[in-house]
Coordinates of N, CA and C in Angstrom, one line a residue:
M1 N 0.8 -1.2 0.0 CA 0.0 0.0 0.0 C 0.9 1.3 0.0
A2 N 2.1 1.2 0.6 CA 2.9 2.4 0.6 C 3.2 2.9 -0.8
V3 N 3.5 2.0 -1.7 CA 3.8 2.3 -3.1 C 2.6 3.0 -3.8
L4 N 1.4 2.6 -3.4 CA 0.2 3.1 -4.1 C -0.1 4.5 -3.6
R5 N 0.4 5.0 -2.5 CA 0.1 6.3 -2.1 C 0.4 7.4 -3.1
E6 N 1.5 7.1 -3.9 CA 1.8 8.1 -4.9 C 1.0 7.9 -6.2
A7 N 0.4 6.7 -6.4 CA -0.3 6.4 -7.6 C -1.8 6.7 -7.6
V8 N -2.4 6.8 -6.4 CA -3.8 7.0 -6.3 C -4.1 8.2 -5.4
S9 N -5.2 8.8 -5.6 CA -5.5 10.0 -4.7 C -5.8 9.6 -3.3
A10 N -5.7 10.5 -2.4 CA -6.0 10.3 -1.0 C -7.4 9.7 -0.8
R11 N -8.4 10.2 -1.6 CA -9.8 9.8 -1.5 C -9.9 8.3 -1.9
N12 N -9.2 7.9 -2.9 CA -9.2 6.5 -3.3 C -8.5 5.6 -2.4
L13 N -7.4 6.1 -1.8 CA -6.7 5.3 -0.8 C -7.5 5.1 0.4
Q14 N -8.3 6.1 0.8 CA -9.2 5.9 1.9 C -10.3 4.8 1.6
R15 N -10.8 4.8 0.4 CA -11.8 3.8 0.0 C -11.2 2.4 0.0
L16 N -9.9 2.3 -0.4 CA -9.2 1.0 -0.3 C -9.1 0.5 1.1
T17 N -8.8 1.4 2.0 CA -8.7 1.1 3.4 C -10.1 0.7 4.0
E18 N -11.1 1.4 3.6 CA -12.5 1.1 4.1 C -13.0 -0.2 3.7
H19 N -12.6 -0.7 2.5 CA -13.0 -2.0 1.9 C -12.0 -3.1 2.2
H20 N -11.0 -2.8 3.1 CA -10.0 -3.8 3.5 C -9.2 -4.4 2.3
I21 N -8.9 -3.6 1.3 CA -8.2 -4.1 0.2 C -6.7 -3.8 0.4
T22 N -5.9 -4.9 0.5 CA -4.5 -4.7 0.9 C -3.6 -5.1 -0.3
D23 N -4.1 -5.6 -1.4 CA -3.3 -6.0 -2.5 C -3.9 -5.5 -3.8
C24 N -3.0 -5.0 -4.6 CA -3.4 -4.4 -5.9 C -2.5 -4.9 -7.0
G25 N -3.0 -5.1 -8.2 CA -2.1 -5.4 -9.3 C -1.8 -4.2 -10.2
T26 N -0.8 -4.4 -11.0 CA -0.4 -3.3 -11.9 C -0.3 -3.8 -13.3
G27 N -0.6 -2.9 -14.2 CA -0.3 -3.2 -15.6 C 0.6 -2.2 -16.2
L28 N 1.6 -2.6 -16.9 CA 2.6 -1.7 -17.4 C 2.6 -1.7 -18.9
L29 N 2.6 -0.5 -19.6 CA 2.7 -0.5 -21.0 C 4.0 0.2 -21.3
I30 N 4.9 -0.5 -22.0 CA 6.2 -0.1 -22.3 C 6.3 0.3 -23.8
D31 N 6.9 1.5 -24.1 CA 6.9 1.9 -25.5 C 8.1 1.3 -26.2
T32 N 8.2 1.6 -27.5 CA 9.2 0.9 -28.3 C 10.6 1.2 -27.9
D33 N 10.8 2.2 -27.2 CA 12.2 2.6 -26.7 C 12.4 2.0 -25.3
G34 N 11.5 1.2 -24.8 CA 11.7 0.5 -23.5 C 11.3 1.4 -22.3
R35 N 10.6 2.5 -22.5 CA 10.2 3.3 -21.4 C 8.8 3.1 -21.0
L36 N 8.5 3.3 -19.7 CA 7.2 3.1 -19.2 C 6.3 4.2 -19.8
S37 N 5.2 3.9 -20.5 CA 4.4 4.9 -21.1 C 3.0 4.9 -20.4
E38 N 2.6 3.8 -19.7 CA 1.4 3.9 -19.0 C 1.4 2.9 -17.8
L39 N 0.9 3.3 -16.7 CA 0.8 2.5 -15.5 C -0.7 2.4 -15.1
T40 N -1.2 1.2 -15.0 CA -2.6 1.0 -14.5 C -2.5 0.3 -13.2
V41 N -3.2 0.8 -12.2 CA -3.3 0.1 -10.9 C -4.7 -0.4 -10.7
D42 N -4.9 -1.7 -10.5 CA -6.2 -2.4 -10.3 C -6.2 -3.0 -8.9
C43 N -7.3 -2.6 -8.2 CA -7.5 -3.1 -6.9 C -9.0 -3.6 -6.8
A44 N -9.2 -4.7 -6.2 CA -10.6 -5.2 -6.2 C -10.7 -6.1 -4.9
G45 N -12.0 -6.1 -4.4 CA -12.3 -6.9 -3.2 C -13.5 -6.3 -2.5
D46 N -14.2 -7.1 -1.7 CA -15.3 -6.6 -0.9 C -16.3 -5.8 -1.8
D47 N -16.6 -6.3 -3.0 CA -17.5 -5.7 -3.9 C -17.1 -4.3 -4.3
Y48 N -15.9 -4.0 -4.3 CA -15.4 -2.7 -4.7 C -14.2 -2.9 -5.7
Q49 N -14.1 -2.0 -6.7 CA -13.0 -2.1 -7.6 C -12.5 -0.7 -7.9
L50 N -11.2 -0.5 -7.9 CA -10.6 0.7 -8.2 C -9.6 0.5 -9.3
T51 N -9.7 1.3 -10.4 CA -8.8 1.2 -11.5 C -8.3 2.6 -11.7
S52 N -7.0 2.8 -11.6 CA -6.4 4.2 -11.7 C -5.3 4.1 -12.7
T53 N -5.2 5.1 -13.5 CA -4.1 5.3 -14.5 C -3.5 6.7 -14.2
P54 N -2.5 6.6 -13.3 CA -1.8 7.9 -12.9 C -1.1 8.6 -14.1
D55 N -1.1 9.9 -14.0 CA -0.4 10.7 -15.0 C 1.1 10.6 -14.8
L56 N 1.8 10.2 -15.9 CA 3.3 10.0 -15.8 C 4.0 11.1 -16.4
S57 N 3.3 12.3 -16.7 CA 4.0 13.4 -17.4 C 5.2 14.0 -16.7
E58 N 5.2 13.8 -15.4 CA 6.4 14.3 -14.6 C 7.7 13.7 -15.0
F59 N 7.6 12.5 -15.7 CA 8.8 11.8 -16.1 C 9.2 12.0 -17.5
G60 N 8.5 12.9 -18.2 CA 8.8 13.3 -19.6 C 7.5 13.5 -20.4
P61 N 7.7 13.8 -21.7 CA 6.5 14.1 -22.5 C 5.7 12.8 -22.7
V62 N 4.4 13.0 -22.8 CA 3.5 11.9 -23.0 C 3.5 11.6 -24.5
T63 N 3.7 10.3 -24.9 CA 3.7 9.9 -26.3 C 2.8 8.7 -26.4
E64 N 2.2 8.6 -27.6 CA 1.4 7.4 -27.9 C 2.3 6.2 -28.2
P65 N 2.1 5.1 -27.6 CA 2.9 3.9 -27.9 C 2.6 3.4 -29.3
K66 N 3.6 2.9 -30.0 CA 3.4 2.4 -31.3 C 3.0 0.9 -31.2
A67 N 2.1 0.4 -32.0 CA 1.7 -1.0 -32.0 C 2.9 -1.8 -32.5
P68 N 3.1 -3.0 -31.9 CA 4.2 -3.8 -32.4 C 3.9 -4.4 -33.8
T69 N 4.9 -4.6 -34.6 CA 4.8 -5.2 -35.9 C 4.9 -6.7 -35.8
D70 N 4.5 -7.3 -36.9 CA 4.6 -8.8 -36.9 C 5.9 -9.3 -37.4
R71 N 6.9 -8.4 -37.6 CA 8.2 -8.9 -38.1 C 9.0 -9.5 -37.0

C-alpha cells in the first residue's frame, strides 16, 4: 500500500482502506524505446473495484505507444 500512495488519490486510498483491500495489481505499457508509457493500478475486493491510471507526465513528455509489428 505504501507504493500506491503516490499512484492514487487520498480519497481512493481511503476507499481501499474502508474496503480492507490490501493487495493491488499493476499493468505496465512499455513503449518501443523501453520506457514506461502507461501504468494502471487495479484493486478489487469486498464488492469494490478501483482502477487508476496515474499521469506519468512528470517523467517526460507523453507519447502514444506504437503498436508492435509482426516482423
